[in-house]
PDB file of C-alpha atoms in Angstrom:
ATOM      1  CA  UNK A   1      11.296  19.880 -16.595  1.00 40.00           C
ATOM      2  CA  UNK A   2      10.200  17.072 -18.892  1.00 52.00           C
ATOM      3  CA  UNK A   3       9.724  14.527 -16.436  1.00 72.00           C
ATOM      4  CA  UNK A   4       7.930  17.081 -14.031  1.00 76.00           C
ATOM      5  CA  UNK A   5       5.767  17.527 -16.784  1.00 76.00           C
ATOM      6  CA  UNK A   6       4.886  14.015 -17.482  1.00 81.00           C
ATOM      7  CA  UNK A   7       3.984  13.547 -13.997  1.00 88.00           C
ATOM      8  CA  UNK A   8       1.634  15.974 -13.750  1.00 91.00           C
ATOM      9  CA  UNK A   9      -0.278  14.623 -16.571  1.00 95.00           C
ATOM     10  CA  UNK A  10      -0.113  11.022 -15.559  1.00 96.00           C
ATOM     11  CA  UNK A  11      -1.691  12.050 -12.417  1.00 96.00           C
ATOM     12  CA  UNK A  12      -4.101  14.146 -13.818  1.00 97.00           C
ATOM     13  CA  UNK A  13      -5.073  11.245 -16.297  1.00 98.00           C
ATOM     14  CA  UNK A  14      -4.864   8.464 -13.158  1.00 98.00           C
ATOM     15  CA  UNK A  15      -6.841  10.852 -11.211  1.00 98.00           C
ATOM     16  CA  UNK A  16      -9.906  11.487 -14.247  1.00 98.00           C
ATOM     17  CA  UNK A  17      -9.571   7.161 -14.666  1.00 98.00           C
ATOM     18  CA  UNK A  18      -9.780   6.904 -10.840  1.00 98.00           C
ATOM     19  CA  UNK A  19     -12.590   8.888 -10.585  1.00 98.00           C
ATOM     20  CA  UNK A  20     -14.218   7.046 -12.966  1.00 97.00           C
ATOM     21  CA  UNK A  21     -14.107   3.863 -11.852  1.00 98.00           C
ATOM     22  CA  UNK A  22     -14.702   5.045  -8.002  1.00 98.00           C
ATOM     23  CA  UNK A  23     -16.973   7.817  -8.614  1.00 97.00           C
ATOM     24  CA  UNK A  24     -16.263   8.843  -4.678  1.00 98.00           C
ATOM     25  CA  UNK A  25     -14.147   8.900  -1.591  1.00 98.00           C
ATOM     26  CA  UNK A  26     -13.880   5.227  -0.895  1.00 99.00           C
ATOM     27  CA  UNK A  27     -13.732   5.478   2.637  1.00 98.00           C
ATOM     28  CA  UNK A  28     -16.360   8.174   3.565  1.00 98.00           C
ATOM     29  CA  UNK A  29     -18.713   8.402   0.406  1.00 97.00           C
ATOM     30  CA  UNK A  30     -17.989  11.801  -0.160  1.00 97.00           C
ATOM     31  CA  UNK A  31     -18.698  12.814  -3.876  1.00 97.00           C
ATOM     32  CA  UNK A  32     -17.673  16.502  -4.349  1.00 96.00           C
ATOM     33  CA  UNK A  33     -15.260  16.955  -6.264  1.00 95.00           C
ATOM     34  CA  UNK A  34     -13.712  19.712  -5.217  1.00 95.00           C
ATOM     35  CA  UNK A  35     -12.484  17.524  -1.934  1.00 96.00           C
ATOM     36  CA  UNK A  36     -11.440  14.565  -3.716  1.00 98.00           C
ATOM     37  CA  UNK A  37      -7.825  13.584  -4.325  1.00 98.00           C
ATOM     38  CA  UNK A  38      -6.335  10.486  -6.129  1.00 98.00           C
ATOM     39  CA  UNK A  39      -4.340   8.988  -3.726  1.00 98.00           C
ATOM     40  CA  UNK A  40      -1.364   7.009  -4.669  1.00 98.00           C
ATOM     41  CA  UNK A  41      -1.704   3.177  -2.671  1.00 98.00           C
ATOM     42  CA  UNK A  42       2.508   3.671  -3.070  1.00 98.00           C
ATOM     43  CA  UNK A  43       3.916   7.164  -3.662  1.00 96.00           C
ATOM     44  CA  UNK A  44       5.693   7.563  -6.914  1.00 96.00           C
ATOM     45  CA  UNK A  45       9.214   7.357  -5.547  1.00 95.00           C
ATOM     46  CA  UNK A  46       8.565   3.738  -3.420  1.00 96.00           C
ATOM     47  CA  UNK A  47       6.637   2.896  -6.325  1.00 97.00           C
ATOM     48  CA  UNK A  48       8.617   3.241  -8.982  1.00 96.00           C
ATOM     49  CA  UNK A  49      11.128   0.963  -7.046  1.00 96.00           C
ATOM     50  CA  UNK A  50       8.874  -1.200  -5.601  1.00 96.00           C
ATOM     51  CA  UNK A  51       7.091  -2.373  -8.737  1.00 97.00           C
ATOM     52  CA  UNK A  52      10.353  -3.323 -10.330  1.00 96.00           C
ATOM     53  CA  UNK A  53      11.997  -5.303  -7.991  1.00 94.00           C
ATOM     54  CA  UNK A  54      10.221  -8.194  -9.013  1.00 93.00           C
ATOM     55  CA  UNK A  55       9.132  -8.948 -12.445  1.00 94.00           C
ATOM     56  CA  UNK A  56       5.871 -10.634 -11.530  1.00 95.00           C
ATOM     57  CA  UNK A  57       4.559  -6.968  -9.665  1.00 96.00           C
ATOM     58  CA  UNK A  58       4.078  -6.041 -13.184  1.00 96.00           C
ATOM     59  CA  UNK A  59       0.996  -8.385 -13.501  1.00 97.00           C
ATOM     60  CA  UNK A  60      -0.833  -5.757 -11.100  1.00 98.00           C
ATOM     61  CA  UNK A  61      -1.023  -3.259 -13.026  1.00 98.00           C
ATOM     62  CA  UNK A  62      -2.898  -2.378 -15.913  1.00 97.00           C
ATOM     63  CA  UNK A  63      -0.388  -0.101 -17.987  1.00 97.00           C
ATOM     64  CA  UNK A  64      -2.650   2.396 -18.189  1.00 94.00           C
ATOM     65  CA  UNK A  65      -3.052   5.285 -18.599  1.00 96.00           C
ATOM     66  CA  UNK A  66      -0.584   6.837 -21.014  1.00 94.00           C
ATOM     67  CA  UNK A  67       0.188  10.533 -21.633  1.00 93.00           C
ATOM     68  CA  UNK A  68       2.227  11.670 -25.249  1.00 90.00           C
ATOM     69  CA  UNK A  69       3.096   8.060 -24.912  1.00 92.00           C
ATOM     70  CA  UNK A  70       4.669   8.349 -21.568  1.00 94.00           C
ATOM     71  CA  UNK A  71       3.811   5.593 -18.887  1.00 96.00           C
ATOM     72  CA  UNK A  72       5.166   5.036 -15.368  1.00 96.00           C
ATOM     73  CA  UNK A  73       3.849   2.027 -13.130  1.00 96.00           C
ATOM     74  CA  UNK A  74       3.488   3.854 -10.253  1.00 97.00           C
ATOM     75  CA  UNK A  75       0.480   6.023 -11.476  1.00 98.00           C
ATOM     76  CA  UNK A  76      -1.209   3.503 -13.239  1.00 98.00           C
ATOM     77  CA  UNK A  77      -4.929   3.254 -12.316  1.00 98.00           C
ATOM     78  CA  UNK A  78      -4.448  -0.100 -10.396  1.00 99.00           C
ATOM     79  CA  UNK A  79      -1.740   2.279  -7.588  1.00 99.00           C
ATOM     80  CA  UNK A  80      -4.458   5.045  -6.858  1.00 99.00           C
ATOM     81  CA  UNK A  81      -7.964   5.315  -4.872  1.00 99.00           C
ATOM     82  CA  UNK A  82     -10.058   8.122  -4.443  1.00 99.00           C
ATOM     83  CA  UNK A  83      -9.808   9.792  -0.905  1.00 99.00           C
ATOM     84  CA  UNK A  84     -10.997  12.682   0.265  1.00 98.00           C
ATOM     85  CA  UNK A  85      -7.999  15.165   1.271  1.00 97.00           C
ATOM     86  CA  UNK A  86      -7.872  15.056   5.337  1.00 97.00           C
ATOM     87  CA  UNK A  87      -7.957  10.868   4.525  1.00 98.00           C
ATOM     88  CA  UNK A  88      -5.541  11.422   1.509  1.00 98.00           C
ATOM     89  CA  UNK A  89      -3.198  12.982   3.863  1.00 98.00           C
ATOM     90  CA  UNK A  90      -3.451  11.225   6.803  1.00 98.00           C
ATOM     91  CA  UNK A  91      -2.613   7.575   4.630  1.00 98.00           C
ATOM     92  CA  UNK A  92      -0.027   9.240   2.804  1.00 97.00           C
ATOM     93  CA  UNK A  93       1.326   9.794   6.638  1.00 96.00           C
ATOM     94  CA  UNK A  94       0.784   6.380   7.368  1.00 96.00           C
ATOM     95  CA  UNK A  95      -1.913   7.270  10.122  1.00 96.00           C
ATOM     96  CA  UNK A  96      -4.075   4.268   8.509  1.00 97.00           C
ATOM     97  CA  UNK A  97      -3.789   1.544   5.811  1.00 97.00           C
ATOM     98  CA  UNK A  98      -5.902  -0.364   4.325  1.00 97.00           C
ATOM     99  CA  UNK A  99      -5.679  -4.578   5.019  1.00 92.00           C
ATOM    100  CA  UNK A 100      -6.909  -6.980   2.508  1.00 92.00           C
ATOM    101  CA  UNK A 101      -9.097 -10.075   3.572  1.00 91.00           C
ATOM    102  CA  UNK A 102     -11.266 -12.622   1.582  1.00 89.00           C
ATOM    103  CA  UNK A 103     -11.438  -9.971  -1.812  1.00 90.00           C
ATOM    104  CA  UNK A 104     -12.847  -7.606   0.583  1.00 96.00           C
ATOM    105  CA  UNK A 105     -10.410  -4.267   1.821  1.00 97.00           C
ATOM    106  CA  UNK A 106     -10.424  -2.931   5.490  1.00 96.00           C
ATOM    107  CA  UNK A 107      -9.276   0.102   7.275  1.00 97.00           C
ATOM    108  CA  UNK A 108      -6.728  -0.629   9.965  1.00 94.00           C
ATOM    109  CA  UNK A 109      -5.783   1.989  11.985  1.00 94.00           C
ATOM    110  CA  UNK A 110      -2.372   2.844  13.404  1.00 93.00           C
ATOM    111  CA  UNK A 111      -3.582   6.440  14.974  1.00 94.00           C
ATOM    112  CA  UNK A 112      -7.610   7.985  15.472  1.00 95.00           C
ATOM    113  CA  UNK A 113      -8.672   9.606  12.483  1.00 97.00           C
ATOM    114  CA  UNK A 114     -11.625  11.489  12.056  1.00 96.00           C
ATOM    115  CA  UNK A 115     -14.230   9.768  10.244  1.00 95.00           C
ATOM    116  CA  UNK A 116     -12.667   6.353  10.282  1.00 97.00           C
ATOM    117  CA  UNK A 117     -12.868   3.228  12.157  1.00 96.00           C
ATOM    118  CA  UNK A 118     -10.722   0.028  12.443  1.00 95.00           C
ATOM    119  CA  UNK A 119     -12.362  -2.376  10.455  1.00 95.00           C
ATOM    120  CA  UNK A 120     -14.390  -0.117   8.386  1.00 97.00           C
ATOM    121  CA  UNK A 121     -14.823  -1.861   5.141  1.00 98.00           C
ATOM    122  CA  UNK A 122     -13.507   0.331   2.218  1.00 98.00           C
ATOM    123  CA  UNK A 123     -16.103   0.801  -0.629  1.00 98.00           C
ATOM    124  CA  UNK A 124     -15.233  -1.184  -3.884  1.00 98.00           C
ATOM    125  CA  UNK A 125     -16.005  -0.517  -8.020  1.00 97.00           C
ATOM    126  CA  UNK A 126     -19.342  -1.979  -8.197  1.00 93.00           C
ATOM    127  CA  UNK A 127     -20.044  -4.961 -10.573  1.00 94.00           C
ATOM    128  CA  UNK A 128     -22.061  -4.711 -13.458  1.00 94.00           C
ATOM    129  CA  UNK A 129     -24.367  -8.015 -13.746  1.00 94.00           C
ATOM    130  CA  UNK A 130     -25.780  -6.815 -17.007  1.00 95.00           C
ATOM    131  CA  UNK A 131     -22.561  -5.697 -18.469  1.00 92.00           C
ATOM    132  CA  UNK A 132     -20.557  -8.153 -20.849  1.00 95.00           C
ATOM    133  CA  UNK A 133     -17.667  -7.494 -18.959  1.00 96.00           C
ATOM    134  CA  UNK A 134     -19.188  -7.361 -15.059  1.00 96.00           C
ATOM    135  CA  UNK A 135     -16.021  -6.745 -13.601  1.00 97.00           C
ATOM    136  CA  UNK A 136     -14.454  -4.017 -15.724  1.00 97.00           C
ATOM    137  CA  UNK A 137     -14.307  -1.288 -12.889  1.00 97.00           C
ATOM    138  CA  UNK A 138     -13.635  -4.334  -9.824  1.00 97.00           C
ATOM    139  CA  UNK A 139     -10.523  -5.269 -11.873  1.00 98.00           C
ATOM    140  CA  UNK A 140      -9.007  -1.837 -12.346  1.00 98.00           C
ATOM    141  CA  UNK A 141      -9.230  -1.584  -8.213  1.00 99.00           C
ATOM    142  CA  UNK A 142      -5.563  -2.084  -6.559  1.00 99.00           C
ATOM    143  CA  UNK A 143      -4.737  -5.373  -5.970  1.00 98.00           C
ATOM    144  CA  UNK A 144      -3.998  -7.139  -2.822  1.00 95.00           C
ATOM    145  CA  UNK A 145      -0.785  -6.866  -2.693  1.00 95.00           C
ATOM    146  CA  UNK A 146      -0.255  -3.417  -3.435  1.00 97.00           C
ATOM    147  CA  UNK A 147      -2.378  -2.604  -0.204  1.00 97.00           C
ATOM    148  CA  UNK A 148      -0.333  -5.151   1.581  1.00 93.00           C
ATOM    149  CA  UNK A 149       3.388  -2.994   0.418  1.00 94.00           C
ATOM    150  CA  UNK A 150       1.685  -0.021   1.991  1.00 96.00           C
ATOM    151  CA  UNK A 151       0.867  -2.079   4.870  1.00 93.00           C
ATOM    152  CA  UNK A 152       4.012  -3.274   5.460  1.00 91.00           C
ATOM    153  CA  UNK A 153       5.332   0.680   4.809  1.00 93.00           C
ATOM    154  CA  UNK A 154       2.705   1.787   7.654  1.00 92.00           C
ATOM    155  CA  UNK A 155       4.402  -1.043  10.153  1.00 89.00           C
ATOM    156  CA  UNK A 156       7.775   0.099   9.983  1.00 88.00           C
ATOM    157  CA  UNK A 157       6.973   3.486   9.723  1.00 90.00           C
ATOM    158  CA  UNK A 158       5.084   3.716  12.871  1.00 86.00           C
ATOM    159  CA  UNK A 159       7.692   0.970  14.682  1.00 79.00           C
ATOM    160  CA  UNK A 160      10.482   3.540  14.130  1.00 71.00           C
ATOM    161  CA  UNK A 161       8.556   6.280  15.132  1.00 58.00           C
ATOM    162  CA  UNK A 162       7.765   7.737  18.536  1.00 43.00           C
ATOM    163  CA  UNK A 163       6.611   4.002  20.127  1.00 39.00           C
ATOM    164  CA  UNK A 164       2.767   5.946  20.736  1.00 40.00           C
ATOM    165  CA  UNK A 165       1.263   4.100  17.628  1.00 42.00           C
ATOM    166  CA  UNK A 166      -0.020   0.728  18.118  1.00 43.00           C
ATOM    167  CA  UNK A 167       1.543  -2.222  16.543  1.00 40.00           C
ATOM    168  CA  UNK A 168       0.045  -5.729  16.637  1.00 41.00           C
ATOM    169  CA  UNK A 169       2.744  -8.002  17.865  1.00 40.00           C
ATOM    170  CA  UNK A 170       2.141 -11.837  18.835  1.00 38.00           C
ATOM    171  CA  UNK A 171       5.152 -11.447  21.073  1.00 43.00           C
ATOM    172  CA  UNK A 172       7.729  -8.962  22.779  1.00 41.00           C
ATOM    173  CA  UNK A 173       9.902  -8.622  19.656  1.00 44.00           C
ATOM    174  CA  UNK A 174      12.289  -8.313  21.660  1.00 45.00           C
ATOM    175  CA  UNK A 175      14.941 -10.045  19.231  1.00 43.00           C
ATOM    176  CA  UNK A 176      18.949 -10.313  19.567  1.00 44.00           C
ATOM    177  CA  UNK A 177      21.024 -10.872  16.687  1.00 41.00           C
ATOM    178  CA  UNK A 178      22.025 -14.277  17.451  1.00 43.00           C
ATOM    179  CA  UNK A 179      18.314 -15.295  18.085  1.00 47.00           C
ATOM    180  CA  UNK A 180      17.979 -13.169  14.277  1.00 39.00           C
ATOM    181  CA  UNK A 181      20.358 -15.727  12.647  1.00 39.00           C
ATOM    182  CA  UNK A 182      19.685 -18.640  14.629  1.00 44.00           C
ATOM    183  CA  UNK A 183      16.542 -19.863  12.366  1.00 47.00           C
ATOM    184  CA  UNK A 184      16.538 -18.048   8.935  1.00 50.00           C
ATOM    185  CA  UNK A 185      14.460 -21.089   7.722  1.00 53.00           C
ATOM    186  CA  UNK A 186      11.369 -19.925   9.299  1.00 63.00           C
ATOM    187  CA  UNK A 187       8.079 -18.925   7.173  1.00 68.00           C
ATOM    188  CA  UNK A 188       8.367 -15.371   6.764  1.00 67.00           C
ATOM    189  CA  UNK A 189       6.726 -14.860   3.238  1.00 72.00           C
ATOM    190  CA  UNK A 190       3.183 -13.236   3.072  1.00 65.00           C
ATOM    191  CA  UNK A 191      -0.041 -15.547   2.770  1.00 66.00           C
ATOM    192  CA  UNK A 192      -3.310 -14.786   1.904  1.00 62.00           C
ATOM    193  CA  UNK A 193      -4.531 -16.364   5.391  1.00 64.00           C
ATOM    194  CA  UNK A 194      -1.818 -14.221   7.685  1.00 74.00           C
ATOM    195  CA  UNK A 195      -3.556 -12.709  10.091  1.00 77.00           C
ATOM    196  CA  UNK A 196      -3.151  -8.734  10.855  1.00 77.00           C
ATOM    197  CA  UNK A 197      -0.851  -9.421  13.829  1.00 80.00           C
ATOM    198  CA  UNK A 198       1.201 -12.482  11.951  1.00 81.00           C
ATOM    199  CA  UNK A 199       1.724 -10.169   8.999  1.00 75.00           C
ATOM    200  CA  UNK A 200       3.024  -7.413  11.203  1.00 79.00           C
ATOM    201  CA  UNK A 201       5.170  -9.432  13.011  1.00 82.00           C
ATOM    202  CA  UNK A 202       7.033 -11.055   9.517  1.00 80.00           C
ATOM    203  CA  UNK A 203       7.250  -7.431   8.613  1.00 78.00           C
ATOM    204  CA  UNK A 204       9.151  -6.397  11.712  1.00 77.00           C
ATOM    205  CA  UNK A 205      11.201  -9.616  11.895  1.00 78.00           C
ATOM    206  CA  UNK A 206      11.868  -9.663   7.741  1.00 74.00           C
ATOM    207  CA  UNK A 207      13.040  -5.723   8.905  1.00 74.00           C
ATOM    208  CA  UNK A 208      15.137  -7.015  11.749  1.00 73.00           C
ATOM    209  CA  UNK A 209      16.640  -9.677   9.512  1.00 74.00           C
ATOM    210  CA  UNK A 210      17.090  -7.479   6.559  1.00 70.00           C
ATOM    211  CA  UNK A 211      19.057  -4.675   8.724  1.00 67.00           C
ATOM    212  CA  UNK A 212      21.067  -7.184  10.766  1.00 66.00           C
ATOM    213  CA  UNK A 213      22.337  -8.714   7.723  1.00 61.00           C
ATOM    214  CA  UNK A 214      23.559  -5.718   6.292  1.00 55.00           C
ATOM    215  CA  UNK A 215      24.992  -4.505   9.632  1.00 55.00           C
ATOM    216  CA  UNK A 216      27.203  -7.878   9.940  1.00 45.00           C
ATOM    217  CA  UNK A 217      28.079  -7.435   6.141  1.00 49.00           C
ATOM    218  CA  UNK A 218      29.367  -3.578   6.536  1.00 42.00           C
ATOM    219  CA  UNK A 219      31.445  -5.320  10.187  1.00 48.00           C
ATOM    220  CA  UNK A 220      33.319  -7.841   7.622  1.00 43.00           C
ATOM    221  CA  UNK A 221      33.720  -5.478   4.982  1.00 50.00           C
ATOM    222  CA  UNK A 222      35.661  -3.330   7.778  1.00 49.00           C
ATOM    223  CA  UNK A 223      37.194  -6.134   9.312  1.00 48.00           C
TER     224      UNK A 223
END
């Protein structure tokens, strides 16, 4: 009961902090509030799990905000937008994400939804030039590669799904497992200049590799 508690406080106070900072739906400029739900970029569970796998993840967050002291990384500030609730629901369903490029943030779409286009640019915290701190709001806005983990999510997802949603691919990915461990020294880490099609396809093949490796693993182990 405790912990159910805490999280509905944290995401009451990430939602009041969120709204702050993006004072409306980021994708369709809606401002009512009585539409408007703080989405989380990763849900609480992948969150929680995703943010500590690595220690450096913790540099994109803010640690903020707290509740009776309480604090979980997954709803800080810098893991939420503002969406209205047909978008919250259809990103939290992986019908969209949102693709980061040259410290601007697009919509890329996986199925039509309503309102939305691929390549729509999603609305950012405006700067404040005669502020002393002009990027206060910018800076509390998700980083990079948070939108890029729910990117990756939306891939696989959608690959493992019904085959109807479209997936950039620069080739068949049509893989065997031989051809899987025949060059594990290929480039399969994320850059800033990837391409939507290269990332997808390091996600699937990082995916291929990761699952291949465990399936040859669980063979010896039964050997």
């Amino acid at each position: 009961m405790r912990s159910r508690d805490d999280a509905k406080g944290l995401q009451a106070a990430m939602r009041a902090h969120c709204m702050r900072r993006d004072q409306c739906c980021v994708l369709s400029g809606r401002c009512e509030d009585v539409v408007l739900k703080c989405s989380h970029v990763l849900t609480p569970e992948y969150g929680a799990k995703w943010f500590a796998e690595e220690l450096d993840r913790g540099d994109f967050l803010c640690s903020f905000p707290t509740v009776a002291g309480r604090y979980l990384p997954a709803f800080d500030i810098k893991n939420g937008v503002i969406m209205s609730a047909d978008l919250h629901e259809s990103f939290d369903a992986f019908r969209f994400s949102i693709w980061p490029r040259d410290n601007k943030f697009f919509v890329h779409l996986f199925y039509p939804v309503t309102g939305l286009r691929h390549g729509q640019e999603v609305t950012t915290p405006h700067i404040l030039p005669n502020g002393p701190t002009p990027n206060y709001f910018r800076d509390l806005f998700p980083e990079p590669e948070v939108f890029l983990a729910h990117f990756a999510q939306a891939v696989l997802f959608n690959m493992r799904g019904a085959g109807e949603a479209y997936i950039p691919s620069n080739d068949s990915g049509d893989y065997t497992d031989d051809d899987i461990f025949a060059n594990l020294s290929e480039d399969l880490q994320f850059h800033w200049w990837d391409s939507e099609q290269e990332l997808a396809r390091k996600i699937v093949r990082r995916d291929q590799l990761r699952r291949s490796c465990a399936r040859y693993q669980y063979e010896v182990e039964q050997a």
